[in-house]
PDB file of C-alpha atoms in Angstrom:
ATOM      1  CA  MET A 856       0.000   0.000   0.000  1.00 88.00           C
ATOM      2  CA  LYS A 857       1.311   3.442  -0.921  1.00 96.00           C
ATOM      3  CA  LYS A 858       1.976   6.004   1.765  1.00 98.00           C
ATOM      4  CA  ILE A 859      -0.136   9.177   1.802  1.00 98.00           C
ATOM      5  CA  LEU A 860       1.070  12.671   0.965  1.00 99.00           C
ATOM      6  CA  LEU A 861      -1.259  14.850   3.029  1.00 99.00           C
ATOM      7  CA  ALA A 862      -1.564  18.524   2.053  1.00 99.00           C
ATOM      8  CA  SER A 863      -3.694  21.507   2.927  1.00 99.00           C
ATOM      9  CA  GLY A 864      -3.726  25.180   2.015  1.00 98.00           C
ATOM     10  CA  CYS A 865      -5.780  27.873   0.315  1.00 98.00           C
ATOM     11  CA  SER A 866      -6.724  28.526  -3.322  1.00 98.00           C
ATOM     12  CA  MET A 867      -3.091  28.146  -4.418  1.00 98.00           C
ATOM     13  CA  THR A 868      -3.406  24.466  -3.463  1.00 98.00           C
ATOM     14  CA  ASP A 869      -7.128  23.689  -3.897  1.00 98.00           C
ATOM     15  CA  SER A 870      -7.581  20.651  -6.175  1.00 98.00           C
ATOM     16  CA  ASN A 871     -11.126  21.813  -7.036  1.00 97.00           C
ATOM     17  CA  TYR A 872     -10.213  25.419  -7.813  1.00 98.00           C
ATOM     18  CA  VAL A 873     -12.659  27.251 -10.123  1.00 97.00           C
ATOM     19  CA  SER A 874     -11.802  30.711 -11.463  1.00 96.00           C
ATOM     20  CA  GLU A 875     -14.444  33.287 -10.537  1.00 94.00           C
ATOM     21  CA  THR A 876     -13.182  35.841 -13.065  1.00 92.00           C
ATOM     22  CA  SER A 877     -12.439  33.396 -15.899  1.00 92.00           C
ATOM     23  CA  PRO A 878     -15.019  30.593 -15.445  1.00 94.00           C
ATOM     24  CA  GLU A 879     -14.659  29.575 -19.079  1.00 96.00           C
ATOM     25  CA  ILE A 880     -11.170  28.235 -18.300  1.00 97.00           C
ATOM     26  CA  ASP A 881     -11.014  24.600 -17.223  1.00 98.00           C
ATOM     27  CA  CYS A 882      -8.787  24.552 -14.116  1.00 98.00           C
ATOM     28  CA  SER A 883      -8.948  20.804 -13.531  1.00 98.00           C
ATOM     29  CA  TRP A 884      -5.218  20.299 -14.143  1.00 98.00           C
ATOM     30  CA  PRO A 885      -3.219  18.439 -11.470  1.00 98.00           C
ATOM     31  CA  LYS A 886      -2.246  20.748  -8.601  1.00 98.00           C
ATOM     32  CA  TRP A 887       1.159  20.782  -6.932  1.00 99.00           C
ATOM     33  CA  PRO A 888       0.264  18.245  -4.167  1.00 99.00           C
ATOM     34  CA  GLU A 889      -0.834  15.676  -6.742  1.00 98.00           C
ATOM     35  CA  LEU A 890       2.250  16.348  -8.860  1.00 98.00           C
ATOM     36  CA  THR A 891       4.558  16.038  -5.842  1.00 98.00           C
ATOM     37  CA  ALA A 892       2.849  12.840  -4.693  1.00 98.00           C
ATOM     38  CA  LYS A 893       3.371  11.327  -8.142  1.00 98.00           C
ATOM     39  CA  LYS A 894       7.092  12.143  -7.984  1.00 98.00           C
ATOM     40  CA  LEU A 895       7.275  10.432  -4.584  1.00 98.00           C
ATOM     41  CA  ASP A 896       5.092   7.470  -5.611  1.00 98.00           C
ATOM     42  CA  MET A 897       2.532   8.348  -2.937  1.00 98.00           C
ATOM     43  CA  GLU A 898      -1.219   8.620  -2.780  1.00 98.00           C
ATOM     44  CA  CYS A 899      -2.382  12.237  -2.419  1.00 98.00           C
ATOM     45  CA  ILE A 900      -4.988  13.586  -0.010  1.00 98.00           C
ATOM     46  CA  ASN A 901      -5.444  17.298  -0.693  1.00 98.00           C
ATOM     47  CA  LEU A 902      -7.605  19.114   1.867  1.00 98.00           C
ATOM     48  CA  ALA A 903      -7.030  22.669   0.589  1.00 98.00           C
ATOM     49  CA  ARG A 904      -9.953  25.076   0.167  1.00 98.00           C
ATOM     50  CA  ASN A 905     -10.341  28.291  -1.770  1.00 97.00           C
ATOM     51  CA  GLY A 906     -10.134  31.254   0.650  1.00 97.00           C
ATOM     52  CA  ALA A 907      -8.936  29.157   3.569  1.00 98.00           C
ATOM     53  CA  GLY A 908      -7.131  30.717   6.484  1.00 98.00           C
ATOM     54  CA  ASN A 909      -4.640  29.139   8.825  1.00 98.00           C
ATOM     55  CA  GLU A 910      -7.127  27.792  11.366  1.00 98.00           C
ATOM     56  CA  TYR A 911      -8.752  25.670   8.663  1.00 98.00           C
ATOM     57  CA  ILE A 912      -5.372  24.533   7.313  1.00 99.00           C
ATOM     58  CA  TYR A 913      -4.233  23.466  10.777  1.00 98.00           C
ATOM     59  CA  SER A 914      -7.523  21.850  11.761  1.00 98.00           C
ATOM     60  CA  SER A 915      -8.020  19.921   8.520  1.00 98.00           C
ATOM     61  CA  LEU A 916      -4.536  18.434   8.768  1.00 98.00           C
ATOM     62  CA  LEU A 917      -4.791  17.640  12.471  1.00 98.00           C
ATOM     63  CA  GLU A 918      -8.030  15.704  12.058  1.00 98.00           C
ATOM     64  CA  LYS A 919      -6.727  13.703   9.095  1.00 98.00           C
ATOM     65  CA  ILE A 920      -3.442  12.956  10.894  1.00 98.00           C
ATOM     66  CA  LEU A 921      -5.361  11.554  13.867  1.00 98.00           C
ATOM     67  CA  GLU A 922      -7.423   9.416  11.475  1.00 98.00           C
ATOM     68  CA  LYS A 923      -4.629   8.099   9.241  1.00 98.00           C
ATOM     69  CA  LYS A 924      -1.394   8.650  11.183  1.00 97.00           C
ATOM     70  CA  ASP A 925      -0.019   5.164  10.389  1.00 98.00           C
ATOM     71  CA  GLN A 926      -0.559   5.617   6.643  1.00 98.00           C
ATOM     72  CA  ILE A 927       0.983   9.063   6.133  1.00 98.00           C
ATOM     73  CA  GLY A 928       4.390   9.357   4.509  1.00 98.00           C
ATOM     74  CA  LEU A 929       4.597  13.146   4.283  1.00 99.00           C
ATOM     75  CA  VAL A 930       2.601  16.185   5.444  1.00 99.00           C
ATOM     76  CA  MET A 931       2.943  19.380   3.398  1.00 99.00           C
ATOM     77  CA  VAL A 932       1.536  22.560   4.956  1.00 98.00           C
ATOM     78  CA  ALA A 933       0.961  25.567   2.683  1.00 99.00           C
ATOM     79  CA  TRP A 934       0.160  28.390   5.115  1.00 99.00           C
ATOM     80  CA  SER A 935      -2.027  31.320   4.064  1.00 98.00           C
ATOM     81  CA  GLN A 936      -2.375  34.971   5.138  1.00 98.00           C
ATOM     82  CA  CYS A 937      -2.735  35.680   8.845  1.00 98.00           C
ATOM     83  CA  GLN A 938      -5.727  38.068   8.625  1.00 98.00           C
ATOM     84  CA  ARG A 939      -8.160  35.468   7.290  1.00 98.00           C
ATOM     85  CA  LYS A 940     -10.780  34.000   9.596  1.00 98.00           C
ATOM     86  CA  ASP A 941     -12.143  30.458   9.523  1.00 98.00           C
ATOM     87  CA  TYR A 942     -15.159  29.246  11.448  1.00 98.00           C
ATOM     88  CA  GLN A 943     -17.489  26.274  11.499  1.00 97.00           C
ATOM     89  CA  GLU A 944     -21.261  26.009  11.394  1.00 96.00           C
ATOM     90  CA  TRP A 945     -21.954  22.409  12.375  1.00 92.00           C
ATOM     91  CA  ASN A 946     -19.472  20.501  10.186  1.00 90.00           C
ATOM     92  CA  ARG A 947     -19.217  23.070   7.413  1.00 96.00           C
ATOM     93  CA  TRP A 948     -16.186  25.355   7.247  1.00 97.00           C
ATOM     94  CA  LYS A 949     -16.652  28.977   6.212  1.00 97.00           C
ATOM     95  CA  GLN A 950     -14.217  31.846   5.769  1.00 97.00           C
ATOM     96  CA  THR A 951     -14.055  35.622   5.855  1.00 97.00           C
ATOM     97  CA  ARG A 952     -11.255  37.464   4.111  1.00 96.00           C
ATOM     98  CA  VAL A 953     -10.466  39.652   7.133  1.00 96.00           C
ATOM     99  CA  ASP A 954     -11.024  38.690  10.761  1.00 97.00           C
ATOM    100  CA  PRO A 955     -13.209  41.449  12.285  1.00 96.00           C
ATOM    101  CA  ASP A 956     -11.630  40.845  15.690  1.00 97.00           C
ATOM    102  CA  GLY A 957      -8.064  41.436  16.854  1.00 97.00           C
ATOM    103  CA  ASP A 958      -5.174  42.935  14.921  1.00 97.00           C
ATOM    104  CA  VAL A 959      -2.232  41.829  12.813  1.00 98.00           C
ATOM    105  CA  PHE A 960      -0.047  41.248  15.883  1.00 98.00           C
ATOM    106  CA  GLY A 961      -2.542  38.833  17.366  1.00 98.00           C
ATOM    107  CA  TRP A 962      -3.237  37.160  14.021  1.00 98.00           C
ATOM    108  CA  ILE A 963       0.432  36.429  13.402  1.00 98.00           C
ATOM    109  CA  ARG A 964       0.916  34.994  16.905  1.00 98.00           C
ATOM    110  CA  LYS A 965      -2.075  32.716  16.348  1.00 98.00           C
ATOM    111  CA  THR A 966      -0.589  31.477  13.074  1.00 98.00           C
ATOM    112  CA  LEU A 967       2.782  30.831  14.710  1.00 98.00           C
ATOM    113  CA  ARG A 968       1.056  28.778  17.393  1.00 98.00           C
ATOM    114  CA  TYR A 969      -0.597  26.691  14.656  1.00 98.00           C
ATOM    115  CA  MET A 970       2.790  26.159  13.012  1.00 98.00           C
ATOM    116  CA  ILE A 971       4.432  24.997  16.229  1.00 98.00           C
ATOM    117  CA  SER A 972       1.484  22.836  17.241  1.00 98.00           C
ATOM    118  CA  LEU A 973       1.346  21.025  13.892  1.00 98.00           C
ATOM    119  CA  GLN A 974       5.098  20.502  14.058  1.00 98.00           C
ATOM    120  CA  LEU A 975       4.747  18.901  17.503  1.00 98.00           C
ATOM    121  CA  VAL A 976       1.917  16.630  16.322  1.00 98.00           C
ATOM    122  CA  CYS A 977       3.912  15.365  13.332  1.00 98.00           C
ATOM    123  CA  GLU A 978       7.032  14.818  15.408  1.00 98.00           C
ATOM    124  CA  ASN A 979       5.046  13.023  18.113  1.00 98.00           C
ATOM    125  CA  TYR A 980       3.787  10.511  15.535  1.00 98.00           C
ATOM    126  CA  ASN A 981       7.131  10.376  13.659  1.00 98.00           C
ATOM    127  CA  ILE A 982       5.491  11.663  10.477  1.00 98.00           C
ATOM    128  CA  PRO A 983       7.773  13.482   7.991  1.00 98.00           C
ATOM    129  CA  TYR A 984       6.555  17.005   7.287  1.00 98.00           C
ATOM    130  CA  LYS A 985       7.417  20.240   5.512  1.00 98.00           C
ATOM    131  CA  GLN A 986       5.885  23.608   6.296  1.00 98.00           C
ATOM    132  CA  PHE A 987       6.086  26.727   4.146  1.00 99.00           C
ATOM    133  CA  GLN A 988       4.341  30.028   3.585  1.00 98.00           C
ATOM    134  CA  MET A 989       2.547  29.675   0.253  1.00 98.00           C
ATOM    135  CA  ILE A 990       1.555  33.355   0.030  1.00 97.00           C
ATOM    136  CA  ASN A 991       2.723  36.290   2.117  1.00 96.00           C
ATOM    137  CA  LEU A 992       1.958  35.962   5.821  1.00 98.00           C
ATOM    138  CA  PHE A 993       1.318  39.610   6.729  1.00 98.00           C
ATOM    139  CA  GLU A 994       2.838  41.823   4.014  1.00 95.00           C
ATOM    140  CA  GLY A 995      -0.337  41.754   1.930  1.00 93.00           C
ATOM    141  CA  TRP A 996      -2.274  43.163   4.870  1.00 96.00           C
ATOM    142  CA  THR A 997       0.254  45.807   5.899  1.00 96.00           C
ATOM    143  CA  ASN A 998       0.709  46.964   2.280  1.00 91.00           C
ATOM    144  CA  GLY A 999      -3.028  47.547   1.984  1.00 92.00           C
ATOM    145  CA  LEU A1000      -4.955  44.415   1.041  1.00 92.00           C
ATOM    146  CA  TYR A1001      -5.976  44.224  -2.607  1.00 87.00           C
ATOM    147  CA  LYS A1002      -9.617  43.887  -3.491  1.00 88.00           C
ATOM    148  CA  THR A1003     -10.642  40.491  -4.845  1.00 89.00           C
ATOM    149  CA  ASP A1004     -10.077  39.589  -8.490  1.00 86.00           C
ATOM    150  CA  VAL A1005     -13.827  39.809  -9.050  1.00 90.00           C
ATOM    151  CA  GLN A1006     -14.006  43.313  -7.557  1.00 91.00           C
ATOM    152  CA  LEU A1007     -11.037  44.482  -9.613  1.00 83.00           C
ATOM    153  CA  LYS A1008     -12.506  43.145 -12.841  1.00 86.00           C
ATOM    154  CA  ARG A1009     -15.955  44.572 -12.131  1.00 90.00           C
ATOM    155  CA  ASN A1010     -14.545  48.057 -11.483  1.00 89.00           C
ATOM    156  CA  ARG A1011     -11.767  48.042 -14.086  1.00 84.00           C
ATOM    157  CA  ASN A1012     -13.237  51.012 -15.990  1.00 86.00           C
ATOM    158  CA  ASP A1013     -13.746  53.200 -12.933  1.00 85.00           C
ATOM    159  CA  PRO A1014     -10.775  55.628 -12.669  1.00 83.00           C
ATOM    160  CA  ASN A1015     -11.754  56.533  -9.092  1.00 88.00           C
ATOM    161  CA  TYR A1016     -11.984  52.983  -7.825  1.00 88.00           C
ATOM    162  CA  GLU A1017      -9.661  52.210  -4.907  1.00 87.00           C
ATOM    163  CA  PHE A1018      -8.155  48.844  -5.738  1.00 84.00           C
ATOM    164  CA  GLN A1019      -6.652  48.458  -2.243  1.00 86.00           C
ATOM    165  CA  TYR A1020      -7.911  48.707   1.304  1.00 89.00           C
ATOM    166  CA  ARG A1021      -6.024  51.144   3.500  1.00 92.00           C
ATOM    167  CA  TYR A1022      -3.882  49.611   6.214  1.00 95.00           C
ATOM    168  CA  PRO A1023      -4.967  51.009   9.619  1.00 93.00           C
ATOM    169  CA  GLY A1024      -1.488  51.684  10.972  1.00 95.00           C
ATOM    170  CA  ASP A1025       2.101  52.582  10.170  1.00 97.00           C
ATOM    171  CA  LYS A1026       3.216  49.739   7.944  1.00 95.00           C
ATOM    172  CA  TYR A1027       6.927  50.489   8.291  1.00 96.00           C
ATOM    173  CA  LYS A1028       6.943  50.553  12.087  1.00 98.00           C
ATOM    174  CA  ASP A1029       4.523  47.635  12.336  1.00 98.00           C
ATOM    175  CA  ARG A1030       6.587  45.438  10.017  1.00 97.00           C
ATOM    176  CA  ILE A1031       9.547  45.849  12.369  1.00 98.00           C
ATOM    177  CA  LYS A1032       7.345  44.707  15.259  1.00 98.00           C
ATOM    178  CA  LEU A1033       5.995  41.782  13.243  1.00 98.00           C
ATOM    179  CA  ASN A1034       9.479  40.665  12.274  1.00 98.00           C
ATOM    180  CA  LYS A1035      10.458  40.744  15.947  1.00 98.00           C
ATOM    181  CA  ILE A1036       7.517  38.475  16.742  1.00 98.00           C
ATOM    182  CA  LEU A1037       8.711  36.008  14.108  1.00 98.00           C
ATOM    183  CA  MET A1038      12.146  35.959  15.718  1.00 98.00           C
ATOM    184  CA  GLU A1039      10.627  35.481  19.175  1.00 98.00           C
ATOM    185  CA  TYR A1040       9.073  32.231  17.978  1.00 98.00           C
ATOM    186  CA  GLU A1041      12.035  31.009  15.919  1.00 98.00           C
ATOM    187  CA  PRO A1042      13.570  28.932  18.771  1.00 98.00           C
ATOM    188  CA  TYR A1043      10.434  26.770  18.704  1.00 98.00           C
ATOM    189  CA  ILE A1044      10.368  26.271  14.921  1.00 98.00           C
ATOM    190  CA  ASN A1045      12.200  23.348  13.336  1.00 98.00           C
ATOM    191  CA  VAL A1046      13.667  25.469  10.556  1.00 98.00           C
ATOM    192  CA  LYS A1047      15.043  22.400   8.743  1.00 98.00           C
ATOM    193  CA  ASN A1048      11.469  21.408   8.032  1.00 98.00           C
ATOM    194  CA  PHE A1049      10.213  24.890   7.215  1.00 98.00           C
ATOM    195  CA  ILE A1050      10.953  25.863   3.613  1.00 98.00           C
ATOM    196  CA  GLY A1051      11.618  29.600   3.339  1.00 98.00           C
ATOM    197  CA  TRP A1052      11.638  30.350   7.069  1.00 98.00           C
ATOM    198  CA  PRO A1053      11.206  33.030   8.390  1.00 98.00           C
ATOM    199  CA  THR A1054       8.804  33.637   5.453  1.00 98.00           C
ATOM    200  CA  THR A1055       9.723  37.279   4.760  1.00 96.00           C
ATOM    201  CA  GLY A1056      12.505  38.738   2.644  1.00 94.00           C
ATOM    202  CA  ALA A1057      13.319  41.331   5.296  1.00 95.00           C
ATOM    203  CA  LEU A1058      14.673  38.506   7.455  1.00 97.00           C
ATOM    204  CA  GLY A1059      16.164  36.420   4.651  1.00 97.00           C
ATOM    205  CA  GLY A1060      13.135  34.179   4.113  1.00 98.00           C
ATOM    206  CA  TYR A1061      10.503  33.903   1.403  1.00 97.00           C
ATOM    207  CA  ASN A1062       7.089  32.579   0.468  1.00 97.00           C
ATOM    208  CA  ILE A1063       6.573  30.063  -2.321  1.00 98.00           C
ATOM    209  CA  GLU A1064       4.428  32.318  -4.511  1.00 96.00           C
ATOM    210  CA  GLU A1065       7.130  34.976  -4.780  1.00 94.00           C
ATOM    211  CA  LYS A1066       9.837  32.401  -5.556  1.00 95.00           C
ATOM    212  CA  THR A1067       7.896  30.610  -8.272  1.00 96.00           C
ATOM    213  CA  MET A1068       5.241  32.959  -9.666  1.00 92.00           C
ATOM    214  CA  GLN A1069       6.575  36.504  -9.509  1.00 88.00           C
ATOM    215  CA  LYS A1070       9.098  38.518 -11.452  1.00 76.00           C
ATOM    216  CA  THR A1071      12.588  39.156 -10.115  1.00 70.00           C
ATOM    217  CA  LYS A1072      13.819  42.590  -9.050  1.00 61.00           C
ATOM    218  CA  LYS A1073      15.732  42.836 -12.337  1.00 63.00           C
ATOM    219  CA  GLU A1074      12.558  42.143 -14.289  1.00 63.00           C
ATOM    220  CA  LEU A1075      10.639  44.646 -12.175  1.00 58.00           C
ATOM    221  CA  ALA A1076      13.217  47.347 -12.889  1.00 62.00           C
ATOM    222  CA  LYS A1077      12.818  46.726 -16.612  1.00 65.00           C
ATOM    223  CA  LEU A1078       9.038  46.805 -16.239  1.00 59.00           C
ATOM    224  CA  TRP A1079       9.237  50.115 -14.345  1.00 58.00           C
ATOM    225  CA  ASN A1080      11.414  51.680 -17.026  1.00 67.00           C
ATOM    226  CA  ASN A1081       8.892  50.696 -19.688  1.00 67.00           C
ATOM    227  CA  MET A1082       5.952  52.303 -17.898  1.00 62.00           C
ATOM    228  CA  LYS A1083       4.652  55.231 -19.949  1.00 62.00           C
ATOM    229  CA  THR A1084       2.241  56.880 -17.513  1.00 62.00           C
ATOM    230  CA  ASP A1085       2.320  57.864 -13.855  1.00 55.00           C
ATOM    231  CA  ILE A1086      -0.732  55.684 -13.250  1.00 55.00           C
ATOM    232  CA  ASP A1087       1.086  52.604 -14.548  1.00 60.00           C
ATOM    233  CA  LYS A1088       4.144  53.419 -12.432  1.00 52.00           C
ATOM    234  CA  ARG A1089       1.972  53.912  -9.360  1.00 52.00           C
ATOM    235  CA  LYS A1090       0.410  50.503  -9.828  1.00 56.00           C
ATOM    236  CA  VAL A1091       3.813  48.818 -10.150  1.00 54.00           C
ATOM    237  CA  MET A1092       5.142  50.710  -7.136  1.00 48.00           C
ATOM    238  CA  GLU A1093       2.116  49.923  -4.944  1.00 47.00           C
ATOM    239  CA  ARG A1094       1.888  46.289  -5.955  1.00 51.00           C
ATOM    240  CA  GLY A1095       5.625  45.754  -5.550  1.00 48.00           C
ATOM    241  CA  TYR A1096       5.572  42.790  -7.892  1.00 59.00           C
ATOM    242  CA  GLU A1097       4.173  41.422 -11.123  1.00 75.00           C
ATOM    243  CA  PHE A1098       3.239  37.851 -11.910  1.00 83.00           C
ATOM    244  CA  GLN A1099       4.832  35.786 -14.649  1.00 88.00           C
ATOM    245  CA  LYS A1100       2.009  35.888 -17.181  1.00 88.00           C
ATOM    246  CA  GLU A1101       2.720  32.407 -18.569  1.00 92.00           C
ATOM    247  CA  LEU A1102       2.183  30.862 -15.113  1.00 94.00           C
ATOM    248  CA  ILE A1103      -1.236  32.297 -14.159  1.00 93.00           C
ATOM    249  CA  VAL A1104      -4.810  31.402 -15.085  1.00 95.00           C
ATOM    250  CA  SER A1105      -5.565  34.709 -16.838  1.00 91.00           C
ATOM    251  CA  GLY A1106      -5.009  38.458 -16.694  1.00 85.00           C
ATOM    252  CA  TRP A1107      -7.819  38.677 -14.152  1.00 88.00           C
ATOM    253  CA  ASP A1108      -6.849  35.575 -12.180  1.00 91.00           C
ATOM    254  CA  GLN A1109      -3.368  35.353 -10.736  1.00 90.00           C
ATOM    255  CA  HIS A1110      -3.650  31.810  -9.418  1.00 95.00           C
ATOM    256  CA  PRO A1111      -1.255  29.261 -10.911  1.00 97.00           C
ATOM    257  CA  ASN A1112      -2.248  27.567 -14.143  1.00 97.00           C
ATOM    258  CA  GLU A1113      -1.070  24.085 -15.125  1.00 98.00           C
ATOM    259  CA  LYS A1114       2.466  25.284 -15.822  1.00 97.00           C
ATOM    260  CA  GLY A1115       2.437  27.318 -12.607  1.00 97.00           C
ATOM    261  CA  HIS A1116       1.538  24.287 -10.503  1.00 98.00           C
ATOM    262  CA  GLN A1117       4.271  22.294 -12.211  1.00 98.00           C
ATOM    263  CA  LYS A1118       6.789  24.978 -11.294  1.00 98.00           C
ATOM    264  CA  ILE A1119       5.606  25.073  -7.663  1.00 98.00           C
ATOM    265  CA  ALA A1120       5.818  21.263  -7.446  1.00 98.00           C
ATOM    266  CA  GLU A1121       9.349  21.244  -8.842  1.00 98.00           C
ATOM    267  CA  PHE A1122      10.455  23.980  -6.455  1.00 98.00           C
ATOM    268  CA  LEU A1123       9.078  22.152  -3.418  1.00 98.00           C
ATOM    269  CA  TYR A1124      10.280  18.714  -4.517  1.00 98.00           C
ATOM    270  CA  ASP A1125      13.835  20.022  -4.801  1.00 98.00           C
ATOM    271  CA  ARG A1126      13.651  21.129  -1.136  1.00 98.00           C
ATOM    272  CA  LEU A1127      12.238  17.996   0.443  1.00 98.00           C
ATOM    273  CA  GLY A1128      15.624  16.531   1.308  1.00 86.00           C
TER     274      GLY A1128
END
């Protein structure tokens, strides 16, 4: 019997992902967990959900580990953004994009507790595991969270539309505090099993999306130099990145397409040793 590769995450991992802005595109290609499991000759159980936050990711994995702990060969944890909220009504999981309670300092501590707890569970049962930040942990929130792809597409012809929410704080000072929190928890993180720790470039880490899906600084500089209007330059400056167009679903959907998932799987597979 083959061992199980158990994975969970958000829309970047969801095996049943459907594009809301480009529904005509068939997104049923194999996602990175299935591709990685095939490379490892394992059976794949992919628990990821579109819009999921870190409570769902942790909880879904914990429950499946308790159920199938003797059959699991590898757990792969693709953490999401810290400001998302998950909750249950009976047995059905639901999500909100921004937790109405607390603040970014509390949200990041909660995520770090999930990371450490899942690590302890896997190590207690002697289950191999790899954790990583699939998308940015807190930078998206402190930069001013972007509206959804659907909102951006719907309002694309409105020159007065604000395509970002305003961050309710001083993002420069708060990032320093958030980075300090990451370092406070580092002694409890098994960094050998955490790809890209401590998740942010300011501390020498990274998330998987930026390493596989986004343009390099050299490419961004070239893009900036080719911008012809102040509006275009403002968008590049505020976004801070651009996606590799050949790796995403469409111009209105920046989730990985088939080639994008293949690239993510290759990147992760190379770091499983």
